[in-house]
CSV table of C-alpha atoms and ligand atoms in Angstrom, one decimal:
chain,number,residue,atom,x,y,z
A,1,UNK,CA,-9.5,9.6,-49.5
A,2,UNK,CA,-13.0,9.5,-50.8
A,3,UNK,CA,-14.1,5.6,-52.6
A,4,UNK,CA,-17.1,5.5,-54.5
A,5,UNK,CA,-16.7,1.9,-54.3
A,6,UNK,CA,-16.5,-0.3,-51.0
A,7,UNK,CA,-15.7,-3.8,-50.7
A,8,UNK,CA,-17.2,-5.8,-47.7
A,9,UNK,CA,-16.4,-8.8,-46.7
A,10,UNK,CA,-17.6,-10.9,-44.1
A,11,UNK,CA,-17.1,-14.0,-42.1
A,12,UNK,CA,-18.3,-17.3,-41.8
A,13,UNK,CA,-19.7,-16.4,-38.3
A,14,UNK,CA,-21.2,-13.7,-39.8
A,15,UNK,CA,-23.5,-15.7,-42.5
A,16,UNK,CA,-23.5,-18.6,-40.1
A,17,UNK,CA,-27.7,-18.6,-40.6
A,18,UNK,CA,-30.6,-17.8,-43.4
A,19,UNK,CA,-31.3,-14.8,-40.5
A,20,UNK,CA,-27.3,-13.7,-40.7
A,21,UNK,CA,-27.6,-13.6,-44.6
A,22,UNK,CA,-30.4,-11.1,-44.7
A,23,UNK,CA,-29.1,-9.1,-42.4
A,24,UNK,CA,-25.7,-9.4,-44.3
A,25,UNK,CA,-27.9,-8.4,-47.4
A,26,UNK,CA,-29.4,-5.3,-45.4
A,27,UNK,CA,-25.8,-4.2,-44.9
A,28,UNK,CA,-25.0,-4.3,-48.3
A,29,UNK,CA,-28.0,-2.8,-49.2
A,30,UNK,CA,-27.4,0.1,-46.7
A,31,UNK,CA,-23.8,0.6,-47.7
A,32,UNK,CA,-25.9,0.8,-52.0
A,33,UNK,CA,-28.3,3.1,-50.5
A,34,UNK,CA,-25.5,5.6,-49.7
A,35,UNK,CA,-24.6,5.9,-53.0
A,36,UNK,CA,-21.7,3.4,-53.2
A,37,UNK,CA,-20.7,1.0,-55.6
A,38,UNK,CA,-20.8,-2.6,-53.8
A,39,UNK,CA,-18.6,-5.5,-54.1
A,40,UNK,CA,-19.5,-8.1,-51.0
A,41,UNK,CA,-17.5,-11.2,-50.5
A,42,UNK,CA,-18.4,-13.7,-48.0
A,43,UNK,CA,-17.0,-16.6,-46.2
A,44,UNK,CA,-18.6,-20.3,-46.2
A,45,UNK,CA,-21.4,-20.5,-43.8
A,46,UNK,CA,-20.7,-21.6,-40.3
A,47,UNK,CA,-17.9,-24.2,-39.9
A,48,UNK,CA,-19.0,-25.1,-43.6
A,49,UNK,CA,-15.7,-25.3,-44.6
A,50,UNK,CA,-14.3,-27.9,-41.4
A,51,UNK,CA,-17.3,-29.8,-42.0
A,52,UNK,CA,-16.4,-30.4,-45.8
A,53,UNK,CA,-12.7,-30.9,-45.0
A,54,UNK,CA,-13.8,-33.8,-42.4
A,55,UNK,CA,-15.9,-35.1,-45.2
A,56,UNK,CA,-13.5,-35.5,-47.5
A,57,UNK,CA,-10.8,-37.4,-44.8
A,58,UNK,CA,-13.6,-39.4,-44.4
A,59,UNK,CA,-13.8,-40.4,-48.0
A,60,UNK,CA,-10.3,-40.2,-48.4
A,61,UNK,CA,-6.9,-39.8,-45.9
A,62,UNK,CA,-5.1,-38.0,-48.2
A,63,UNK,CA,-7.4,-36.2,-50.5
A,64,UNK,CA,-6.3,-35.5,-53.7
A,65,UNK,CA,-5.1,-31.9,-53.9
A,66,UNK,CA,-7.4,-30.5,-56.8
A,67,UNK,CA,-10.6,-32.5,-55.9
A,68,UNK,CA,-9.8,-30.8,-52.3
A,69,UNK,CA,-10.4,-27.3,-54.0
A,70,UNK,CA,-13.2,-28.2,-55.9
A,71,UNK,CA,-14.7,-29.1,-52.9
A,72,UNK,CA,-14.0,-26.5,-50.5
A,73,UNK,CA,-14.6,-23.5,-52.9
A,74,UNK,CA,-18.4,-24.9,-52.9
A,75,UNK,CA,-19.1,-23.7,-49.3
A,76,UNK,CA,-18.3,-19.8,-50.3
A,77,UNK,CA,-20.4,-20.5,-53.5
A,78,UNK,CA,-23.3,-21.8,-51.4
A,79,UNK,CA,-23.2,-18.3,-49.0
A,80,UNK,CA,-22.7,-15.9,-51.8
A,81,UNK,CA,-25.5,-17.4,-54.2
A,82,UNK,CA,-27.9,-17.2,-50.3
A,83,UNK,CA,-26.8,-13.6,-49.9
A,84,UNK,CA,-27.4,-12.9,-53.4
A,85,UNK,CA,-31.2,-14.3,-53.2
A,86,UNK,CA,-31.8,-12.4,-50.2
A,87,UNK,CA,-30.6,-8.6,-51.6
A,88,UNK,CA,-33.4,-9.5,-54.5
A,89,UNK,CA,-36.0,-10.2,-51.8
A,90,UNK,CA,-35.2,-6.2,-50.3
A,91,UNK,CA,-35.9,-4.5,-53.7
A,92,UNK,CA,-32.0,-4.7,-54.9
A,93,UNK,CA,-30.5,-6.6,-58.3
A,94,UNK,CA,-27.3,-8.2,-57.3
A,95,UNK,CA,-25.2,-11.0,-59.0
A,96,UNK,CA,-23.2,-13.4,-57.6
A,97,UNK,CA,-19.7,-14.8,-58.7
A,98,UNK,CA,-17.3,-17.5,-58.1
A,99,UNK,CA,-13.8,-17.0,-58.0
A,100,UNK,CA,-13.4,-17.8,-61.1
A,101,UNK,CA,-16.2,-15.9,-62.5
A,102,UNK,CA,-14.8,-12.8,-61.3
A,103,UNK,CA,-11.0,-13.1,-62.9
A,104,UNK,CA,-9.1,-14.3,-59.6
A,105,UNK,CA,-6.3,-15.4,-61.5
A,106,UNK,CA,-4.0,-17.6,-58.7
A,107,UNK,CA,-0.7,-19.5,-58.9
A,108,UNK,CA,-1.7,-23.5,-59.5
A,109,UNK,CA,-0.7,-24.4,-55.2
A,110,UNK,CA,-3.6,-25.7,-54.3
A,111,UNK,CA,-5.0,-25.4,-50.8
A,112,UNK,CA,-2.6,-22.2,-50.5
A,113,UNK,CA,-3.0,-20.6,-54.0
A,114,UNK,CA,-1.3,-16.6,-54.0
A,115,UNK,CA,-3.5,-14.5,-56.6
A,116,UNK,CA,-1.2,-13.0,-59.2
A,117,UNK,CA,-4.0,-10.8,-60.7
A,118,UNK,CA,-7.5,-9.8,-61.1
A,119,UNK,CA,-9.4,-9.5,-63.9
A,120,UNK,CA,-12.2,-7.3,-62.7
A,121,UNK,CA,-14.4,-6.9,-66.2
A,122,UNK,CA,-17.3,-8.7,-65.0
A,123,UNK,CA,-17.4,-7.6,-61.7
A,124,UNK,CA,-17.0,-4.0,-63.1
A,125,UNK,CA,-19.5,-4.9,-65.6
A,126,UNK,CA,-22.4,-5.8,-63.2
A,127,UNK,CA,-21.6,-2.5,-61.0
A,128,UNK,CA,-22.0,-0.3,-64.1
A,129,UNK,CA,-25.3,-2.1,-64.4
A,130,UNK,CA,-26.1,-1.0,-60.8
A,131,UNK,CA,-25.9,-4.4,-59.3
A,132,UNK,CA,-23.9,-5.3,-56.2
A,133,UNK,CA,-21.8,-8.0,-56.9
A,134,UNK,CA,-21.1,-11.1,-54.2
A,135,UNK,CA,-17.8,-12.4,-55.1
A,136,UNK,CA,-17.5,-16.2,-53.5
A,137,UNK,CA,-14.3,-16.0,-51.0
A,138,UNK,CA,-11.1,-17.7,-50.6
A,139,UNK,CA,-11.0,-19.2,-54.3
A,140,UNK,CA,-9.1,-18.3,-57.8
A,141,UNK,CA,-8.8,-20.0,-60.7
A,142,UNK,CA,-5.2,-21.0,-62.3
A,143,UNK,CA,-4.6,-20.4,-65.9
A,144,UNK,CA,-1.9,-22.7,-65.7
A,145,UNK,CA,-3.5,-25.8,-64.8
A,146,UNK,CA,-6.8,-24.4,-65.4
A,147,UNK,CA,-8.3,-25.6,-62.2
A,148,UNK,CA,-9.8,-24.4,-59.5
A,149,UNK,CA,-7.9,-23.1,-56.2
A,150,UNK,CA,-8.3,-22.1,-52.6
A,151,UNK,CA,-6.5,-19.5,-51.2
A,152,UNK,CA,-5.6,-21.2,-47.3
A,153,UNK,CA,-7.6,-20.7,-44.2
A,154,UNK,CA,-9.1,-17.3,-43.3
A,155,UNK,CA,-8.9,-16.8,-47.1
A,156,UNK,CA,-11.7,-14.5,-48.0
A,157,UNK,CA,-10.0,-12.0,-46.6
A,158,UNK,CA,-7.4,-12.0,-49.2
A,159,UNK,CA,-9.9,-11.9,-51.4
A,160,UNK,CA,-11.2,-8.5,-50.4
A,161,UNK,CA,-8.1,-6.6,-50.4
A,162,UNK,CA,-7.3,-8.2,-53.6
A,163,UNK,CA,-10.7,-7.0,-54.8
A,164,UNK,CA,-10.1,-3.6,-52.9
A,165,UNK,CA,-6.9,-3.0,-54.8
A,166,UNK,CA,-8.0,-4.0,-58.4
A,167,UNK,CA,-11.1,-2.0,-58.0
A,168,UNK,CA,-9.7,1.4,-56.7
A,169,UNK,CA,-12.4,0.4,-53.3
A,170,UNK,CA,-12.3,1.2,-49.7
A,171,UNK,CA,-12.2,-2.0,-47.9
A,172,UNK,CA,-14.0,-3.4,-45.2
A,173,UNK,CA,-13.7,-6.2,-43.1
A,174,UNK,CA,-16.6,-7.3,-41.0
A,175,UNK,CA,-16.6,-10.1,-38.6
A,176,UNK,CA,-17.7,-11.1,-35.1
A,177,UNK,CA,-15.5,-9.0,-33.1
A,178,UNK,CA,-15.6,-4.8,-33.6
A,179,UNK,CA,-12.0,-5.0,-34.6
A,180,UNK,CA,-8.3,-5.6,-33.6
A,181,UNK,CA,-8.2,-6.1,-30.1
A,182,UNK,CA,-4.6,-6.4,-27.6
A,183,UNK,CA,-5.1,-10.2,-27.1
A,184,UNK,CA,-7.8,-12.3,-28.7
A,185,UNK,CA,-11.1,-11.0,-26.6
A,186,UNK,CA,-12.7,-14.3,-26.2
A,187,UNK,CA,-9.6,-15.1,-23.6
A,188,UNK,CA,-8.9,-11.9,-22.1
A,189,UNK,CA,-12.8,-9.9,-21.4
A,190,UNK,CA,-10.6,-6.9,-21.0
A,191,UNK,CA,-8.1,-6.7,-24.4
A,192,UNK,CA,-8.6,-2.8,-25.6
A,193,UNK,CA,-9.9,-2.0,-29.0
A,194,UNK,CA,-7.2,-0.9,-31.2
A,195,UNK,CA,-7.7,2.4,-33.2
A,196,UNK,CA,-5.3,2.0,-35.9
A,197,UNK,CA,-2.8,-0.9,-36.2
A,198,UNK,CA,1.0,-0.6,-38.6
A,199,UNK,CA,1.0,-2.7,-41.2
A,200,UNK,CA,4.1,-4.2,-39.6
A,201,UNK,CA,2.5,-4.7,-36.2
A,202,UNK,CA,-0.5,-6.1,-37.8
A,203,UNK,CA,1.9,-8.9,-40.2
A,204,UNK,CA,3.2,-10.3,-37.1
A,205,UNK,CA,0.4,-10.1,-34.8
A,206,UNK,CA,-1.7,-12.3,-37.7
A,207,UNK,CA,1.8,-14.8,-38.1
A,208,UNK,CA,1.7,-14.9,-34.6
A,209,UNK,CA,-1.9,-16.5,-34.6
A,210,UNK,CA,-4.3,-13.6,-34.2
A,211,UNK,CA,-7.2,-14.7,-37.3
A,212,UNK,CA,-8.9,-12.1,-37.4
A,213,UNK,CA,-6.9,-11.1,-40.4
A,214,UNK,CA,-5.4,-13.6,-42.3
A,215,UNK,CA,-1.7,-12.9,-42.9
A,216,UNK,CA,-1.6,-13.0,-46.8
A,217,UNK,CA,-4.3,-10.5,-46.5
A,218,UNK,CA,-2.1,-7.8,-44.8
A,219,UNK,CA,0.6,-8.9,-47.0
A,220,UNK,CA,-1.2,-7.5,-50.3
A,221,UNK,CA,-2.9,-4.5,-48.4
A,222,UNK,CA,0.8,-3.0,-47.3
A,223,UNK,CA,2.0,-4.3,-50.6
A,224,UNK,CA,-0.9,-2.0,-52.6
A,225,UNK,CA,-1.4,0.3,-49.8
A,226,UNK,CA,-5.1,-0.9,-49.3
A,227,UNK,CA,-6.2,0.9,-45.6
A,228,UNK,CA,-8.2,-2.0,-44.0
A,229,UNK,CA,-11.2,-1.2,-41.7
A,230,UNK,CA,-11.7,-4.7,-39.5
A,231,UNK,CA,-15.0,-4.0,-38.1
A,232,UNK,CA,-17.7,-5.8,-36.5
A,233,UNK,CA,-21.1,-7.4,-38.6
A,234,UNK,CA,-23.4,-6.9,-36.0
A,235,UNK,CA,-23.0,-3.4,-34.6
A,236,UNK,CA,-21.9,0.4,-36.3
A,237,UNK,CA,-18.9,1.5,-33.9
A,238,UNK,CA,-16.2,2.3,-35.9
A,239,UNK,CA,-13.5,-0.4,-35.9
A,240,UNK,CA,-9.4,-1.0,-36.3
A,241,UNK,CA,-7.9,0.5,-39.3
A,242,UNK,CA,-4.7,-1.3,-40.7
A,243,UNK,CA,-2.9,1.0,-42.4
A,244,UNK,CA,0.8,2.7,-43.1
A,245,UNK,CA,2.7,3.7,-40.0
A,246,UNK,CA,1.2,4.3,-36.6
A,247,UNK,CA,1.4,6.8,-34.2
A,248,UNK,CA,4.3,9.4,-33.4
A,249,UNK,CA,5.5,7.9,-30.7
A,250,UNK,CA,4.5,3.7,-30.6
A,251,UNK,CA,3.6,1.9,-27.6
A,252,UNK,CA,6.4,-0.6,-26.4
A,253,UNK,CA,4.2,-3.7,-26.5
A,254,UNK,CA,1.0,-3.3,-28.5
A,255,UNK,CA,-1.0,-6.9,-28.1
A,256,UNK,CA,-0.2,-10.4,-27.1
A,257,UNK,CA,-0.9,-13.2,-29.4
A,258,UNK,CA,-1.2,-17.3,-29.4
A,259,UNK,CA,-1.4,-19.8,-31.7
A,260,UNK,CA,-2.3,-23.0,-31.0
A,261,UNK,CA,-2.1,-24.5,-34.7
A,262,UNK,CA,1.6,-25.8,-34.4
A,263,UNK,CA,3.2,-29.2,-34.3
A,264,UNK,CA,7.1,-28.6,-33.4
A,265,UNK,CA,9.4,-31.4,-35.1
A,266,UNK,CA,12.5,-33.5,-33.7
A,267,UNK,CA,15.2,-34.6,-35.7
A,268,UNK,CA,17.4,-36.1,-34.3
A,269,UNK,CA,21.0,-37.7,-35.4
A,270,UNK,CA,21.1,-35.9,-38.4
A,271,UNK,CA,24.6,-35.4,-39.7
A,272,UNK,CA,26.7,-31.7,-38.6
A,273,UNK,CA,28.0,-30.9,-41.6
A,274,UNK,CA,27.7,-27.9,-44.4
A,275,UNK,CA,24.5,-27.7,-46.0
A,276,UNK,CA,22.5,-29.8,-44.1
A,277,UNK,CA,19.8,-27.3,-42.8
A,278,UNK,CA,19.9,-25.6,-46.6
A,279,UNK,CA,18.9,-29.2,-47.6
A,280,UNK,CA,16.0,-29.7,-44.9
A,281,UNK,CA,14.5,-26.5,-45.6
A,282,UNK,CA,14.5,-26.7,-48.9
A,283,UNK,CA,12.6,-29.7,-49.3
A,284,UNK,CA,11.0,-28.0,-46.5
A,285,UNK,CA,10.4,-25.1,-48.5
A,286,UNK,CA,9.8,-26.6,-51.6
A,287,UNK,CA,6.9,-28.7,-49.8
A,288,UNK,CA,4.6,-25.1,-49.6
A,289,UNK,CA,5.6,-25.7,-45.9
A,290,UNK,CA,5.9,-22.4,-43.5
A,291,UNK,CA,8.5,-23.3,-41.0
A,292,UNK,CA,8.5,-20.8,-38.3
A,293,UNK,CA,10.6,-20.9,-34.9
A,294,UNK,CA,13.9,-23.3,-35.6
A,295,UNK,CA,16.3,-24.6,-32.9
A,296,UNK,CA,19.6,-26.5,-33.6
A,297,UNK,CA,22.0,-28.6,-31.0
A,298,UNK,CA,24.9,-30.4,-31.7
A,299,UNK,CA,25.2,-33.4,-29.5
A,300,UNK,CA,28.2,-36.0,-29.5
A,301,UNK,CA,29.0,-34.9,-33.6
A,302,UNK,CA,25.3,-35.2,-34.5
A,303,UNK,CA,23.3,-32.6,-35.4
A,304,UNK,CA,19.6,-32.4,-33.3
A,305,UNK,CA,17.2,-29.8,-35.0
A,306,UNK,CA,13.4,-28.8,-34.2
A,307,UNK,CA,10.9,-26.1,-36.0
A,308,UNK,CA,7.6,-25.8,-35.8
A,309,UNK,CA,5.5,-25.5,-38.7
A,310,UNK,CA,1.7,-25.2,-38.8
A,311,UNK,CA,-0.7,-28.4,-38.3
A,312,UNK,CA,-2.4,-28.8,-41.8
A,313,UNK,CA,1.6,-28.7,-43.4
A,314,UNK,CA,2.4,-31.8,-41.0
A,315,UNK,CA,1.7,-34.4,-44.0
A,316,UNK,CA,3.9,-32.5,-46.1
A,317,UNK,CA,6.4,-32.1,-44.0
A,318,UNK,CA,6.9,-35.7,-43.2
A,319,UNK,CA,7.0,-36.3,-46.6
A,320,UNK,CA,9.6,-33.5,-47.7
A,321,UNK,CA,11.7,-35.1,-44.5
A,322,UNK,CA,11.2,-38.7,-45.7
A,323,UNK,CA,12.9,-37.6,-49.1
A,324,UNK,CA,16.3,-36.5,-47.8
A,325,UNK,CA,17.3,-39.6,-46.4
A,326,UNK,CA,18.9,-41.0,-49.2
A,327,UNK,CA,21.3,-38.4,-48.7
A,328,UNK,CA,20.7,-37.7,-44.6
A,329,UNK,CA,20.5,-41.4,-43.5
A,330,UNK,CA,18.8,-42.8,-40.9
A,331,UNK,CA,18.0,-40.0,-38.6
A,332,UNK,CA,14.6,-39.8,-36.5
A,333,UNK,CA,11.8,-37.5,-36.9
A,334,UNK,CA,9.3,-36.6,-33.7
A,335,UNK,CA,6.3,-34.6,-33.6
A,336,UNK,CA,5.0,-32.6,-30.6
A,337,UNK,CA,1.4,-31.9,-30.7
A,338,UNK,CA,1.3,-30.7,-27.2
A,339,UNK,CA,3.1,-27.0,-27.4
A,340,UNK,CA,1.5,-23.7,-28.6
A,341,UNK,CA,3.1,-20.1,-28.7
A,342,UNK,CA,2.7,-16.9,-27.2
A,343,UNK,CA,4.2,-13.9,-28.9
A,344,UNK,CA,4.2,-10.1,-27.8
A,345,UNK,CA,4.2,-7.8,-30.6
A,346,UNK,CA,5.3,-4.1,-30.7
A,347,UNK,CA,7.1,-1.4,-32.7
A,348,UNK,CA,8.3,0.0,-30.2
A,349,UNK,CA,10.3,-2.8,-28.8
A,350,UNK,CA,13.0,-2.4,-31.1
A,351,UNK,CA,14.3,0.5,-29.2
A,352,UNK,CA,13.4,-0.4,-25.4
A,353,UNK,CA,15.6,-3.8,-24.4
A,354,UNK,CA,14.2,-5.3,-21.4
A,355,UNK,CA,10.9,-6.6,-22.9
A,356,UNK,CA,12.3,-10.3,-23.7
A,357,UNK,CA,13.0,-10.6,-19.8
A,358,UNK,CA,10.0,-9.3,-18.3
A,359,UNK,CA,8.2,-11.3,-20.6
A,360,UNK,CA,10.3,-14.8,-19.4
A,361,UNK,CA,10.1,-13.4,-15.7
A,362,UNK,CA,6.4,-13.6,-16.3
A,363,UNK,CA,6.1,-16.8,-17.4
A,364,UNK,CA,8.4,-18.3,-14.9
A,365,UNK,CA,6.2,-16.2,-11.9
A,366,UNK,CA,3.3,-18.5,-13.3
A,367,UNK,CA,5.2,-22.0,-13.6
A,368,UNK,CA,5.1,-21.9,-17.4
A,369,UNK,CA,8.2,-23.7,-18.7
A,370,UNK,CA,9.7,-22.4,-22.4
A,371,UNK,CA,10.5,-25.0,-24.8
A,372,UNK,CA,11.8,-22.5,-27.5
A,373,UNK,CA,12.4,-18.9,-28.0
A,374,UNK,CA,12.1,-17.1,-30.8
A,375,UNK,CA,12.0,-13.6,-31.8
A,376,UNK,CA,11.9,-10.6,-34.8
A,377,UNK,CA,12.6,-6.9,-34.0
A,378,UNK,CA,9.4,-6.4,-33.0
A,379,UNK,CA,8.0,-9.7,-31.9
A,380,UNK,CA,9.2,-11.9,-28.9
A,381,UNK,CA,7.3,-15.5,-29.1
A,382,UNK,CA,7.7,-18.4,-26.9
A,383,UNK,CA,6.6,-21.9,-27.1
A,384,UNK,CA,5.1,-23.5,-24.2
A,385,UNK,CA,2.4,-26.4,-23.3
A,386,UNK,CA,-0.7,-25.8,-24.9
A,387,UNK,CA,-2.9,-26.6,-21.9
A,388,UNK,CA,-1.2,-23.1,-20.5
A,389,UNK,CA,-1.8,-20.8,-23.6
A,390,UNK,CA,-4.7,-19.0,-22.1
A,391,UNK,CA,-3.2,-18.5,-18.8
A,392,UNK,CA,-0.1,-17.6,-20.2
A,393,UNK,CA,-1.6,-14.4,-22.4
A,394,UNK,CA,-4.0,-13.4,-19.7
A,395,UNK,CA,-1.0,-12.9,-17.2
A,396,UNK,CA,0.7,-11.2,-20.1
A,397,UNK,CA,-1.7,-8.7,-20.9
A,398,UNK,CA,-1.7,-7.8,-17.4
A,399,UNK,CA,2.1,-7.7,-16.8
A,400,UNK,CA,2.4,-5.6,-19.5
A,401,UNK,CA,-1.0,-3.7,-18.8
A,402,UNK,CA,-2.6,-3.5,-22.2
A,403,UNK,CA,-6.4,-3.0,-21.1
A,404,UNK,CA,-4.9,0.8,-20.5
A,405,UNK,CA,-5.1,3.4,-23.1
A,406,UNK,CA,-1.3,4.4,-23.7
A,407,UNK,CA,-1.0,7.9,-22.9
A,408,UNK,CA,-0.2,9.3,-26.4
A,409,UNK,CA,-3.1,7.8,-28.2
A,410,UNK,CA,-5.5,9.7,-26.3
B,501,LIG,P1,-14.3,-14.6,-39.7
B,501,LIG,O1,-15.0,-15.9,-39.6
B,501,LIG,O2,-15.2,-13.4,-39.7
B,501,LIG,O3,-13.3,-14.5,-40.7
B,501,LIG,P2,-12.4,-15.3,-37.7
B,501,LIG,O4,-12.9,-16.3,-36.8
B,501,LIG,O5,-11.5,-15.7,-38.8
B,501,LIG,O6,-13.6,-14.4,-38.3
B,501,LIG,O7,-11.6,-14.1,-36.9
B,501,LIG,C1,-12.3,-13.5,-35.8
B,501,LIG,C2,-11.8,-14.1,-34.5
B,501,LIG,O8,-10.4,-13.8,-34.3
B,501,LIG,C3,-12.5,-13.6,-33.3
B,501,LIG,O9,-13.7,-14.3,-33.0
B,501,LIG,C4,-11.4,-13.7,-32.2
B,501,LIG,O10,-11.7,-14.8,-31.3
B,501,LIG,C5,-10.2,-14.0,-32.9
B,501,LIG,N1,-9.0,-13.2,-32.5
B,501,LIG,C6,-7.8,-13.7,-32.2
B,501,LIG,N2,-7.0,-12.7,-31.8
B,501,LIG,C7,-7.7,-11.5,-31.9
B,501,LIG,C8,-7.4,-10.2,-31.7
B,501,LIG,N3,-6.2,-9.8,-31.3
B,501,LIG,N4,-8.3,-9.2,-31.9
B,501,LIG,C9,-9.6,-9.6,-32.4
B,501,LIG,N5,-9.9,-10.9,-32.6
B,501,LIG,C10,-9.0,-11.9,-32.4
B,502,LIG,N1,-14.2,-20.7,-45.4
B,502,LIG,C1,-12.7,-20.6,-45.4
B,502,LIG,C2,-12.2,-21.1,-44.1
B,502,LIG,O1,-12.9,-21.5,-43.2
B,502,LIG,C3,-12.2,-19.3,-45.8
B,502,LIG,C4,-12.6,-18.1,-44.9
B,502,LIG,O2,-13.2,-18.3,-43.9
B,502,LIG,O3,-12.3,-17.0,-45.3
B,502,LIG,O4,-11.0,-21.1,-43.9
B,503,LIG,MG1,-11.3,-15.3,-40.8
C-alpha cells in the first residue's frame, strides 16, 4: 500500500547531539522532498531521560507521580523543539508539538499512561500547511485529571504507531541498529538481520526484553494493523518489517532474548488456602504492576510463592504486598536482584517439541543453573544469574544456529 504520509520516529541515540539533530532534520527533510507528508517524533536526547529521573530521586525518594511526568515529558520537548530549529535552518517550515499539543489523549496512570485516542487536527492542520510536524514522544495528556502523562520506557515508539494509525501513515522506526536482529547485536556480533518479524513473534520477543520496540508499541500496531519498518538512523539499507503473519513455513526458533530489568520476589509462609494468589495479584495488579514468570510451593501447610516483575514496579509492589497483610499475616517478602532471563522465541515451536530440552541441555553444557522456568506457546524463558546472561544467549544463538539464513526465507 501506497502512504502519502510517513511517520518517523527516532531514538534517543539517534538525537543524542546538535550534529545528530541536523542530520535527523536532513532525514526528514529528504523523506518532504519525496513528496511525503511528514510527521517526525523523537525521543529525549541521550540518556536525557535517566539523567532527569536520577535528578528527581535526588530531590525526592519517591517522587510524586504527576510532578514525575511533568518532568520527564520535558526531555522529548527539548529534542523536538532542536529538531524543529534545525529543519528551518535547511530551507523547510516545520512546527513542533508536545503531546498534548498534538491530541494524545491517555488514561490518567502516570509513568505508564495507555493512549485511548488521538486527536490529530493540529497536527493535520500544520501538514495541510505544508509543514512537517515534530510530535514530542512518549507523552499524552489525560482529560480526566487534566495532567500531563508519560507513556513508560521506550515510549516514543508508541507514540508513532499511534500517530501512524490516526493519521492513515506508513511508519518508520529509526534507531541505532538497521533493524530486528536474532539476539541483541551488541552481545552476539553475529545475530542475523531479520527481514520480516509476526506480530506475535515480535510481542514476545519485546516482553522478553528485546527494546528495540517497545511492547505497547507492537501491541497498537497488530491491534490497527500498522506494518512497522524498524530501521536504522544512520544508514539506507532497508530494515525489519513487523507485520501480520510471517512466512509459509516459520523457522522453529526465530531469536533469543534477555532481560536484565527484573527483580524476582519471595514470599514466604503465606497461608495455602483459596484465593490467596487471586488476592496477591490483585493488589498486584491493581498496583499497574506487570508480573511475569510466577512459581508456587507448598511447604509444611504454608504456601511459598515468587514472580518476577520488572525493576521500576518494585516500590509498588512492596507496597501492594504490604497491604494484604491484614488479611495474609505475617508472611515474609524477599527480593532477588541478582537473576535475569533468557527467553527463545519462535512460531514454530508450537508444533516441534524438543526445543524446551535442548534449550536446558544447553544451559546445563555451560554450568548455568535455572532458578525458574517459564514458558508461552511460542516462548521458552529461563531465569538464571545475571552475571551469566550474555554467555548464556551467545551459546544459545549458536546451539540453535541463528546467524544462518533458514532455508525457506531465501
Ligand atoms: P532507541 O533509543 O532508538 O529507542 P533503544 O535503545 O530503545 O533505541 O533500542 C535499540 C537497542 O535495542 C539496540 O541498541 C540494541 O542493543 C537493543 N536490542 C536488544 N535486542 C535487540 C534485537 N533483537 N535486535 C536489535 N536490537 C536489539
Ligand atoms: N525518553 C524516554 C525513555 O528514555 C522515551 C523513549 O526513549 O522513547 O524511556
Ligand atoms: Mg527505544
Amino acid at each position: 500500500m501506497d502512504f502519502d504520509t510517513v511517520v518517523m520516529k527516532f531514538g534517543g541515540s539517534s538525537v543524542a547531539d546538535p550534529p545528530k539533530i541536523q542530520h535527523v532534520a536532513r532525514r526528514l527533510v529528504e523523506a518532504k522532498q519525496r513528496g511525503l507528508r511528514v510527521v517526525g517524533t523523537v525521543s529525549a536526547m541521550g540518556k536525557t531521560t535517566d539523567g532527569l529521573i536520577d535528578l528527581a530521586h535526588q530531590v525526592s525518594p519517591t517522587p510524586n507521580a504527576r510532578e514525575f511526568d511533568m518532568l520527564l515529558s520535558t526531555g522529548e520537548r527539548i529534542a523536538c523543539a532542536l529538531v524543529a530549529m534545525a529543519i528551518h535552518d535547511l530551507g523547510q517550515e516545520a512546527i513542533s508539538l508536545t503531546g498534548s499539543q498534538a491530541g494524545i489523549l491517555t488514561d490518567g496512570a502516570h509513568m505508564k499512561a495507555k493512549i485511548r485516542e488521538i486527536r490529530g487536527d493540529r497536527v493535520k492542520d500544520a501538514l495541510d500547511e505544508d509543514k512537517i510536524v515534530l510530535v514530542a514522544g512518549f507523552q499524552g495528556f489525560s482529560r480526566d485529571t487534566m495532567d500531563v502523562t508519560t507513556l513508560g520506557r521506550g515510549g516514543t515508539d508508541a507514540t508513532a504507531v499511534a500517530l501512524a494509525a490516526a493519521l492513515g501513515a506508513a511508519c518508520e522506526i529509526y534507531s541505532d541498529v538497521p533493524g530486528v536482529f536474532t539476539a541483541d547485536p551488541r552481545i552476539v556480533p553475529n545475530a542475523r538481520k531479520l527481514h520480516t518479524i509476526s506480530y506475535e513473534e515480535m510481542l514476545e520477543m519485546s516482553a522478553s526484553g528485546a527494546k528495540v520496540l517497545m511492547l505497547r508499541s507492537v501491541e497498537l500496531a497488530r491491534n490497527h494493523g500498522v506494518r512497522i519498518h524498524a530501521r536504522s538512523t544512520f544508514s539506507d539499507e532497508e530494515g525489519t518489517w513487523v507485520q501480520e503473519g510471517a512466512s509459509m513455513e516459520q523457522p522453529i526458533v526465530s531469536a533469543v532474548t534477555h532481560s536484565e530489568n527484573d527483580v524476582v520476589f519471595t514470599l514466604s509462609d503465606i497461608p495455602d488456602r483459596p484465593g490467596v494468589a487471586a488476592l496477591i495479584f490483585d493488589v498486584v495488579g491493581s498496583a499497574h504492576v506487570n508480573v511475569d514468570t510466577i512459581i508456587q510451593n507448598v511447604v509444611h501447610g504454608n504456601a511459598e510463592m515468587s514472580f518476577s516483575v520488572p525493576t521500576e514496579d518494585v516500590p509498588a509492589t512492596n507496597g501492594a504486598l504490604e497491604s494484604t497483610r491484614a488479611e495474609l499475616g505475617d508472611f515474609t517478602i524477599e527480593e532477588n536482584h541478582d537473576l535475569g532471563k533468557v527467553s527463545l522465541i519462535g512460531a514454530g515451536m508450537r508444533s516441534h517439541p524438543g526445543v524446551a530440552a535442548k534449550m536446558f541441555r544447553t544451559l546445563a553444557d555451560n554450568g548455568i543453573n535455572l532458578q525458574m522456568i517459564s514458558t508461552s506457546p511460542i516462548k521458552i524463558s529461563c531465569m538464571i544469574a545475571r552475571s551469566e546472561i550474555p554467555n548464556a544467549v551467545r551459546e544459545l544463538h549458536a546451539a540453535f544456529e541463528l546467524e544462518n539464513e533458514p532455508i525457506h526465507e531465501a
